[in-house]
PDB file of C-alpha atoms and ligand atoms in Angstrom:
ATOM      1  CA  MET A 560      91.757  82.739  92.919  1.00 92.00           C
ATOM      2  CA  PRO A 561      89.293  79.966  93.935  1.00 93.00           C
ATOM      3  CA  ASP A 562      87.422  80.472  97.215  1.00 94.00           C
ATOM      4  CA  ASP A 563      89.047  77.323  98.710  1.00 92.00           C
ATOM      5  CA  GLU A 564      92.386  79.071  98.578  1.00 94.00           C
ATOM      6  CA  VAL A 565      90.963  81.986 100.646  1.00 97.00           C
ATOM      7  CA  GLU A 566      90.916  81.834 104.450  1.00 98.00           C
ATOM      8  CA  ARG A 567      90.434  85.531 105.190  1.00 98.00           C
ATOM      9  CA  ILE A 568      88.830  88.485 103.390  1.00 98.00           C
ATOM     10  CA  LEU A 569      88.930  92.136 104.259  1.00 99.00           C
ATOM     11  CA  VAL A 570      86.103  94.381 103.022  1.00 99.00           C
ATOM     12  CA  VAL A 571      86.972  98.178 102.993  1.00 99.00           C
ATOM     13  CA  VAL A 572      84.207 100.748 102.383  1.00 98.00           C
ATOM     14  CA  ALA A 573      83.612 104.377 102.999  1.00 98.00           C
ATOM     15  CA  HIS A 574      80.296 104.233 104.792  1.00 98.00           C
ATOM     16  CA  PRO A 575      78.091 101.980 106.893  1.00 97.00           C
ATOM     17  CA  ASP A 576      75.636 100.161 104.486  1.00 97.00           C
ATOM     18  CA  ASP A 577      77.947 100.334 101.419  1.00 98.00           C
ATOM     19  CA  ALA A 578      79.186  96.770 101.774  1.00 98.00           C
ATOM     20  CA  ASP A 579      75.635  95.537 102.228  1.00 98.00           C
ATOM     21  CA  PHE A 580      74.025  97.286  99.230  1.00 97.00           C
ATOM     22  CA  GLY A 581      76.931  96.217  97.030  1.00 97.00           C
ATOM     23  CA  ALA A 582      78.023  92.805  98.278  1.00 98.00           C
ATOM     24  CA  ALA A 583      75.865  91.335 101.090  1.00 98.00           C
ATOM     25  CA  GLY A 584      74.962  88.223  99.145  1.00 98.00           C
ATOM     26  CA  THR A 585      78.661  87.608  98.154  1.00 98.00           C
ATOM     27  CA  ILE A 586      79.783  88.204 101.714  1.00 98.00           C
ATOM     28  CA  ALA A 587      77.155  85.748 103.045  1.00 98.00           C
ATOM     29  CA  SER A 588      78.291  83.189 100.523  1.00 98.00           C
ATOM     30  CA  TRP A 589      81.859  83.535 101.750  1.00 98.00           C
ATOM     31  CA  THR A 590      81.062  83.218 105.469  1.00 98.00           C
ATOM     32  CA  ASN A 591      78.780  80.292 104.562  1.00 98.00           C
ATOM     33  CA  ALA A 592      81.844  78.631 103.058  1.00 97.00           C
ATOM     34  CA  GLY A 593      83.776  79.093 106.231  1.00 98.00           C
ATOM     35  CA  ILE A 594      85.877  82.147 105.134  1.00 98.00           C
ATOM     36  CA  GLU A 595      86.526  84.762 107.811  1.00 98.00           C
ATOM     37  CA  VAL A 596      85.406  88.170 106.730  1.00 98.00           C
ATOM     38  CA  THR A 597      86.437  91.486 108.386  1.00 98.00           C
ATOM     39  CA  LEU A 598      84.681  94.712 107.505  1.00 98.00           C
ATOM     40  CA  LEU A 599      86.396  98.095 107.738  1.00 98.00           C
ATOM     41  CA  CYS A 600      84.319 101.320 107.483  1.00 98.00           C
ATOM     42  CA  CYS A 601      86.477 104.368 106.897  1.00 98.00           C
ATOM     43  CA  THR A 602      83.787 106.767 108.255  1.00 98.00           C
ATOM     44  CA  HIS A 603      80.761 106.569 110.497  1.00 97.00           C
ATOM     45  CA  GLY A 604      78.456 107.881 107.775  1.00 95.00           C
ATOM     46  CA  GLU A 605      77.379 110.839 109.750  1.00 92.00           C
ATOM     47  CA  GLN A 606      76.205 112.802 106.601  1.00 89.00           C
ATOM     48  CA  GLY A 607      73.770 109.974 105.798  1.00 83.00           C
ATOM     49  CA  ALA A 608      70.970 111.182 108.002  1.00 76.00           C
ATOM     50  CA  GLN A 609      67.336 112.164 107.427  1.00 77.00           C
ATOM     51  CA  PRO A 610      66.799 115.922 107.611  1.00 78.00           C
ATOM     52  CA  ASP A 611      65.123 115.762 111.080  1.00 81.00           C
ATOM     53  CA  ALA A 612      67.757 113.489 112.659  1.00 81.00           C
ATOM     54  CA  ASP A 613      69.688 114.264 115.786  1.00 85.00           C
ATOM     55  CA  ILE A 614      73.070 114.634 114.060  1.00 85.00           C
ATOM     56  CA  ALA A 615      75.190 114.077 117.140  1.00 88.00           C
ATOM     57  CA  ALA A 616      73.656 110.652 117.613  1.00 91.00           C
ATOM     58  CA  ILE A 617      74.259 109.488 114.106  1.00 94.00           C
ATOM     59  CA  PRO A 618      77.819 108.010 114.265  1.00 95.00           C
ATOM     60  CA  ALA A 619      77.011 105.646 117.136  1.00 96.00           C
ATOM     61  CA  LEU A 620      73.551 104.816 115.610  1.00 95.00           C
ATOM     62  CA  ARG A 621      75.144 103.943 112.275  1.00 97.00           C
ATOM     63  CA  GLU A 622      77.946 101.928 113.783  1.00 97.00           C
ATOM     64  CA  GLY A 623      75.425  99.852 115.772  1.00 98.00           C
ATOM     65  CA  GLU A 624      73.312  99.373 112.613  1.00 98.00           C
ATOM     66  CA  GLN A 625      76.396  98.167 110.648  1.00 98.00           C
ATOM     67  CA  ARG A 626      77.321  95.662 113.403  1.00 98.00           C
ATOM     68  CA  ALA A 627      73.813  94.262 113.374  1.00 98.00           C
ATOM     69  CA  ALA A 628      73.742  94.113 109.600  1.00 98.00           C
ATOM     70  CA  SER A 629      77.123  92.367 109.466  1.00 98.00           C
ATOM     71  CA  ALA A 630      75.892  89.819 112.048  1.00 98.00           C
ATOM     72  CA  GLU A 631      73.090  88.893 109.608  1.00 98.00           C
ATOM     73  CA  LEU A 632      75.887  87.906 107.170  1.00 98.00           C
ATOM     74  CA  GLY A 633      78.059  85.952 109.637  1.00 98.00           C
ATOM     75  CA  VAL A 634      80.576  88.855 110.008  1.00 98.00           C
ATOM     76  CA  THR A 635      81.507  89.737 113.632  1.00 97.00           C
ATOM     77  CA  ASP A 636      84.803  91.496 113.073  1.00 98.00           C
ATOM     78  CA  VAL A 637      83.536  95.001 112.161  1.00 98.00           C
ATOM     79  CA  ARG A 638      85.986  97.890 112.538  1.00 98.00           C
ATOM     80  CA  PHE A 639      85.561 101.672 112.141  1.00 98.00           C
ATOM     81  CA  LEU A 640      88.309 104.231 111.561  1.00 98.00           C
ATOM     82  CA  ASP A 641      88.081 107.411 113.632  1.00 96.00           C
ATOM     83  CA  GLY A 642      89.077 110.840 112.416  1.00 96.00           C
ATOM     84  CA  PHE A 643      87.870 110.623 108.845  1.00 98.00           C
ATOM     85  CA  ARG A 644      84.846 112.795 108.127  1.00 96.00           C
ATOM     86  CA  ASP A 645      81.956 111.526 105.999  1.00 96.00           C
ATOM     87  CA  GLY A 646      81.761 113.529 102.755  1.00 96.00           C
ATOM     88  CA  TRP A 647      85.406 114.590 103.057  1.00 97.00           C
ATOM     89  CA  LEU A 648      87.234 111.293 102.440  1.00 98.00           C
ATOM     90  CA  GLU A 649      90.416 111.529 100.399  1.00 98.00           C
ATOM     91  CA  PRO A 650      92.955 108.810  99.594  1.00 98.00           C
ATOM     92  CA  SER A 651      95.397 110.493 101.934  1.00 98.00           C
ATOM     93  CA  PHE A 652      98.507 108.999 103.399  1.00 98.00           C
ATOM     94  CA  ASP A 653      96.764 108.940 106.794  1.00 98.00           C
ATOM     95  CA  LEU A 654      93.924 106.842 105.339  1.00 98.00           C
ATOM     96  CA  GLN A 655      96.357 104.593 103.476  1.00 98.00           C
ATOM     97  CA  ARG A 656      98.306 104.000 106.626  1.00 98.00           C
ATOM     98  CA  GLU A 657      95.200 103.086 108.592  1.00 98.00           C
ATOM     99  CA  ILE A 658      94.103 100.590 105.896  1.00 98.00           C
ATOM    100  CA  VAL A 659      97.688  99.089 105.705  1.00 98.00           C
ATOM    101  CA  ARG A 660      97.408  98.639 109.520  1.00 98.00           C
ATOM    102  CA  VAL A 661      94.293  96.519 109.148  1.00 98.00           C
ATOM    103  CA  ILE A 662      95.620  94.583 106.138  1.00 98.00           C
ATOM    104  CA  ARG A 663      98.694  93.667 108.127  1.00 98.00           C
ATOM    105  CA  GLU A 664      96.586  92.681 111.170  1.00 98.00           C
ATOM    106  CA  VAL A 665      94.035  90.639 109.229  1.00 98.00           C
ATOM    107  CA  ARG A 666      96.393  89.223 106.557  1.00 98.00           C
ATOM    108  CA  PRO A 667      93.633  88.746 103.933  1.00 98.00           C
ATOM    109  CA  GLN A 668      94.188  86.740 100.691  1.00 98.00           C
ATOM    110  CA  ARG A 669      91.381  88.777  99.111  1.00 98.00           C
ATOM    111  CA  VAL A 670      90.318  92.444  99.625  1.00 98.00           C
ATOM    112  CA  LEU A 671      86.922  93.673  98.489  1.00 98.00           C
ATOM    113  CA  THR A 672      86.465  97.443  98.123  1.00 98.00           C
ATOM    114  CA  GLN A 673      84.794 100.231  96.131  1.00 98.00           C
ATOM    115  CA  SER A 674      85.906 101.020  92.634  1.00 98.00           C
ATOM    116  CA  PRO A 675      88.306 103.971  92.409  1.00 98.00           C
ATOM    117  CA  GLU A 676      87.050 104.472  88.867  1.00 98.00           C
ATOM    118  CA  ARG A 677      83.802 106.456  88.450  1.00 97.00           C
ATOM    119  CA  TRP A 678      80.900 104.598  86.887  1.00 95.00           C
ATOM    120  CA  TYR A 679      79.056 107.424  85.203  1.00 95.00           C
ATOM    121  CA  GLU A 680      76.045 105.147  84.384  1.00 92.00           C
ATOM    122  CA  ARG A 681      75.381 104.798  88.157  1.00 90.00           C
ATOM    123  CA  LEU A 682      76.799 107.896  89.686  1.00 93.00           C
ATOM    124  CA  MET A 683      75.328 107.266  93.159  1.00 89.00           C
ATOM    125  CA  ALA A 684      77.442 104.166  93.414  1.00 91.00           C
ATOM    126  CA  SER A 685      80.475 106.343  92.660  1.00 93.00           C
ATOM    127  CA  HIS A 686      80.077 108.797  95.608  1.00 96.00           C
ATOM    128  CA  PRO A 687      83.364 110.656  95.959  1.00 97.00           C
ATOM    129  CA  ASP A 688      83.980 108.967  99.341  1.00 98.00           C
ATOM    130  CA  HIS A 689      83.638 105.518  97.625  1.00 98.00           C
ATOM    131  CA  LEU A 690      86.185 106.494  94.978  1.00 98.00           C
ATOM    132  CA  ALA A 691      88.532 107.687  97.836  1.00 98.00           C
ATOM    133  CA  ALA A 692      88.026 104.534  99.905  1.00 98.00           C
ATOM    134  CA  GLY A 693      88.702 102.438  96.864  1.00 98.00           C
ATOM    135  CA  GLU A 694      91.786 104.419  95.765  1.00 98.00           C
ATOM    136  CA  ALA A 695      93.279 104.321  99.292  1.00 98.00           C
ATOM    137  CA  THR A 696      92.621 100.600  99.572  1.00 98.00           C
ATOM    138  CA  VAL A 697      94.205  99.742  96.169  1.00 98.00           C
ATOM    139  CA  ARG A 698      97.245 101.910  97.157  1.00 98.00           C
ATOM    140  CA  ALA A 699      97.368 100.122 100.544  1.00 98.00           C
ATOM    141  CA  CYS A 700      97.254  96.735  98.890  1.00 98.00           C
ATOM    142  CA  TYR A 701      99.906  97.579  96.395  1.00 98.00           C
ATOM    143  CA  PRO A 702     102.549  98.526  97.107  1.00 97.00           C
ATOM    144  CA  ALA A 703     102.226  99.689 100.678  1.00 98.00           C
ATOM    145  CA  ALA A 704     101.096  96.642 102.757  1.00 98.00           C
ATOM    146  CA  GLU A 705     103.623  94.334 101.066  1.00 98.00           C
ATOM    147  CA  ASN A 706     106.576  96.734 101.243  1.00 97.00           C
ATOM    148  CA  PRO A 707     108.470  96.205 104.575  1.00 96.00           C
ATOM    149  CA  PHE A 708     109.836  99.747 104.237  1.00 97.00           C
ATOM    150  CA  ALA A 709     106.403 101.334 103.965  1.00 97.00           C
ATOM    151  CA  TRP A 710     104.942 102.233 107.393  1.00 96.00           C
ATOM    152  CA  PRO A 711     107.480 100.265 109.508  1.00 97.00           C
ATOM    153  CA  GLU A 712     106.334 102.356 112.416  1.00 97.00           C
ATOM    154  CA  LEU A 713     103.132 100.281 112.495  1.00 98.00           C
ATOM    155  CA  GLY A 714     105.304  97.521 113.954  1.00 98.00           C
ATOM    156  CA  LEU A 715     103.510  94.811 111.887  1.00 98.00           C
ATOM    157  CA  ASP A 716     104.883  92.347 109.358  1.00 98.00           C
ATOM    158  CA  PHE A 717     104.335  93.145 105.712  1.00 98.00           C
ATOM    159  CA  TRP A 718     101.556  91.175 103.923  1.00 98.00           C
ATOM    160  CA  LYS A 719     100.984  90.305 100.283  1.00 98.00           C
ATOM    161  CA  VAL A 720      97.303  90.488  99.211  1.00 98.00           C
ATOM    162  CA  GLY A 721      96.346  87.990  96.531  1.00 98.00           C
ATOM    163  CA  GLU A 722      93.686  89.910  94.692  1.00 98.00           C
ATOM    164  CA  ILE A 723      91.258  92.825  94.885  1.00 98.00           C
ATOM    165  CA  TRP A 724      87.632  92.730  94.099  1.00 98.00           C
ATOM    166  CA  LEU A 725      86.027  96.076  93.077  1.00 98.00           C
ATOM    167  CA  MET A 726      82.340  96.933  93.628  1.00 98.00           C
ATOM    168  CA  ALA A 727      80.428  99.226  91.329  1.00 96.00           C
ATOM    169  CA  HIS A 728      83.173  98.928  88.756  1.00 97.00           C
ATOM    170  CA  PRO A 729      82.395 100.392  85.290  1.00 96.00           C
ATOM    171  CA  THR A 730      83.731  97.375  83.502  1.00 96.00           C
ATOM    172  CA  ALA A 731      82.802  94.613  86.037  1.00 97.00           C
ATOM    173  CA  ASP A 732      83.038  91.246  84.421  1.00 97.00           C
ATOM    174  CA  HIS A 733      82.733  88.771  87.308  1.00 98.00           C
ATOM    175  CA  PRO A 734      79.111  88.094  88.446  1.00 98.00           C
ATOM    176  CA  ILE A 735      78.320  86.148  91.562  1.00 98.00           C
ATOM    177  CA  ASP A 736      74.945  84.310  91.663  1.00 98.00           C
ATOM    178  CA  THR A 737      73.694  85.424  95.068  1.00 98.00           C
ATOM    179  CA  THR A 738      70.086  84.122  94.724  1.00 98.00           C
ATOM    180  CA  GLU A 739      70.534  81.734  97.678  1.00 98.00           C
ATOM    181  CA  PHE A 740      71.531  84.599  99.926  1.00 98.00           C
ATOM    182  CA  PHE A 741      68.975  87.231  98.760  1.00 98.00           C
ATOM    183  CA  ASP A 742      66.908  86.999 101.984  1.00 98.00           C
ATOM    184  CA  ARG A 743      70.023  87.571 104.067  1.00 98.00           C
ATOM    185  CA  LYS A 744      70.850  90.648 101.963  1.00 98.00           C
ATOM    186  CA  VAL A 745      67.368  92.030 102.665  1.00 98.00           C
ATOM    187  CA  ALA A 746      67.736  91.272 106.380  1.00 98.00           C
ATOM    188  CA  ALA A 747      71.097  93.049 106.544  1.00 98.00           C
ATOM    189  CA  LEU A 748      69.865  96.103 104.823  1.00 98.00           C
ATOM    190  CA  ARG A 749      66.755  96.276 107.029  1.00 97.00           C
ATOM    191  CA  ARG A 750      69.208  96.676 109.923  1.00 98.00           C
ATOM    192  CA  HIS A 751      70.287  99.967 108.465  1.00 97.00           C
ATOM    193  CA  ALA A 752      66.983 101.351 109.627  1.00 95.00           C
ATOM    194  CA  SER A 753      68.188 104.971 109.570  1.00 93.00           C
ATOM    195  CA  GLN A 754      68.809 104.568 105.761  1.00 93.00           C
ATOM    196  CA  THR A 755      66.189 102.046 104.720  1.00 94.00           C
ATOM    197  CA  GLY A 756      63.377 102.324 107.319  1.00 91.00           C
ATOM    198  CA  HIS A 757      61.449 104.794 105.084  1.00 89.00           C
ATOM    199  CA  ARG A 758      61.550 102.456 102.065  1.00 90.00           C
ATOM    200  CA  ALA A 759      58.525 100.198 102.016  1.00 93.00           C
ATOM    201  CA  ASP A 760      59.766  98.977  98.636  1.00 96.00           C
ATOM    202  CA  LEU A 761      63.256  97.933  99.941  1.00 97.00           C
ATOM    203  CA  GLU A 762      62.917  94.287  99.031  1.00 97.00           C
ATOM    204  CA  ASP A 763      61.482  94.968  95.594  1.00 97.00           C
ATOM    205  CA  MET A 764      64.196  97.515  94.944  1.00 97.00           C
ATOM    206  CA  LEU A 765      66.907  94.998  95.864  1.00 98.00           C
ATOM    207  CA  LEU A 766      65.262  92.284  93.752  1.00 98.00           C
ATOM    208  CA  VAL A 767      65.037  94.470  90.703  1.00 97.00           C
ATOM    209  CA  PHE A 768      68.634  95.579  91.137  1.00 96.00           C
ATOM    210  CA  GLY A 769      70.020  92.035  91.691  1.00 98.00           C
ATOM    211  CA  GLN A 770      67.999  90.698  88.751  1.00 98.00           C
ATOM    212  CA  SER A 771      69.227  93.440  86.457  1.00 97.00           C
ATOM    213  CA  ILE A 772      72.824  92.454  87.260  1.00 97.00           C
ATOM    214  CA  ALA A 773      72.018  88.746  86.700  1.00 98.00           C
ATOM    215  CA  GLU A 774      70.371  89.633  83.326  1.00 97.00           C
ATOM    216  CA  ARG A 775      73.255  91.742  82.265  1.00 96.00           C
ATOM    217  CA  PHE A 776      75.603  88.665  82.616  1.00 97.00           C
ATOM    218  CA  GLY A 777      73.182  86.217  81.049  1.00 97.00           C
ATOM    219  CA  LEU A 778      72.314  84.321  84.314  1.00 98.00           C
ATOM    220  CA  PRO A 779      69.006  82.383  84.373  1.00 97.00           C
ATOM    221  CA  ALA A 780      65.834  84.431  84.706  1.00 95.00           C
ATOM    222  CA  GLY A 781      64.759  84.997  88.323  1.00 93.00           C
ATOM    223  CA  THR A 782      68.268  84.804  89.731  1.00 98.00           C
ATOM    224  CA  THR A 783      69.968  87.728  91.498  1.00 98.00           C
ATOM    225  CA  ALA A 784      73.614  88.669  91.314  1.00 98.00           C
ATOM    226  CA  GLU A 785      76.327  91.024  92.458  1.00 98.00           C
ATOM    227  CA  ALA A 786      79.219  91.818  90.067  1.00 98.00           C
ATOM    228  CA  TYR A 787      82.872  92.884  90.441  1.00 98.00           C
ATOM    229  CA  GLY A 788      85.992  93.724  88.684  1.00 98.00           C
ATOM    230  CA  ILE A 789      88.827  91.505  89.874  1.00 98.00           C
ATOM    231  CA  VAL A 790      92.417  92.771  90.016  1.00 97.00           C
ATOM    232  CA  PRO A 791      95.234  90.201  90.467  1.00 97.00           C
ATOM    233  CA  VAL A 792      97.974  91.395  92.852  1.00 97.00           C
ATOM    234  CA  ASN A 793      99.896  88.382  94.072  1.00 95.00           C
ATOM    235  CA  ARG A 794      98.380  85.123  92.978  1.00 79.00           C
ATOM    236  CA  ARG A 795     100.060  81.828  93.756  1.00 65.00           C
TER     237      ARG A 795
HETATM  238 ZN1   ZN B 874      78.343 105.126 100.710  1.00 68.99          ZN
END
């Protein structure tokens, strides 16, 4: 689906910072093209704290960091689900229902989420919560969101998602050249200070990571990229 057929995109991830590590450059390219992007985090990432952190303060801290990071990418509609515990995410019917609710509210042509399939070569990208968020989102896109008899109690019209983009997918075959937006990716990730503040090498790490993806897909030397598996659902 070409970007000019896309008006709205919904990004669904398990934790604050997931969308920015995996897709900040791509998201910035979309908002730069005038596409509205909504971010939905399924948890507040309260297990992602340094050992000396005040654990009770983490959810609000990470929500604030995510809102600031998304603002760096031109995303102002940032939503959090309540009631789903970091580290315990499952593709439950409760989670599917809440994602269906947001799909039917946002009415996105494209949904970006985390791969439900584990990528053994990069196990940290396949955190169990990521697999759960991806699985629940794929199930929410098809068949639930588009079936008027699924979750009628939400009181929202059904919606057909056009396609799903999967981050950290083991057989990703769709690279996006994000070189132009690399600085914004770095800026977004610096906003997640509770996660990245201790990393003096953050920019270098992101550069090496982005360049390795570009190299894998034969893009010119020096470029950076992010890569996806794309699943057609309802294309025109
Ligand atoms: Zn995560």
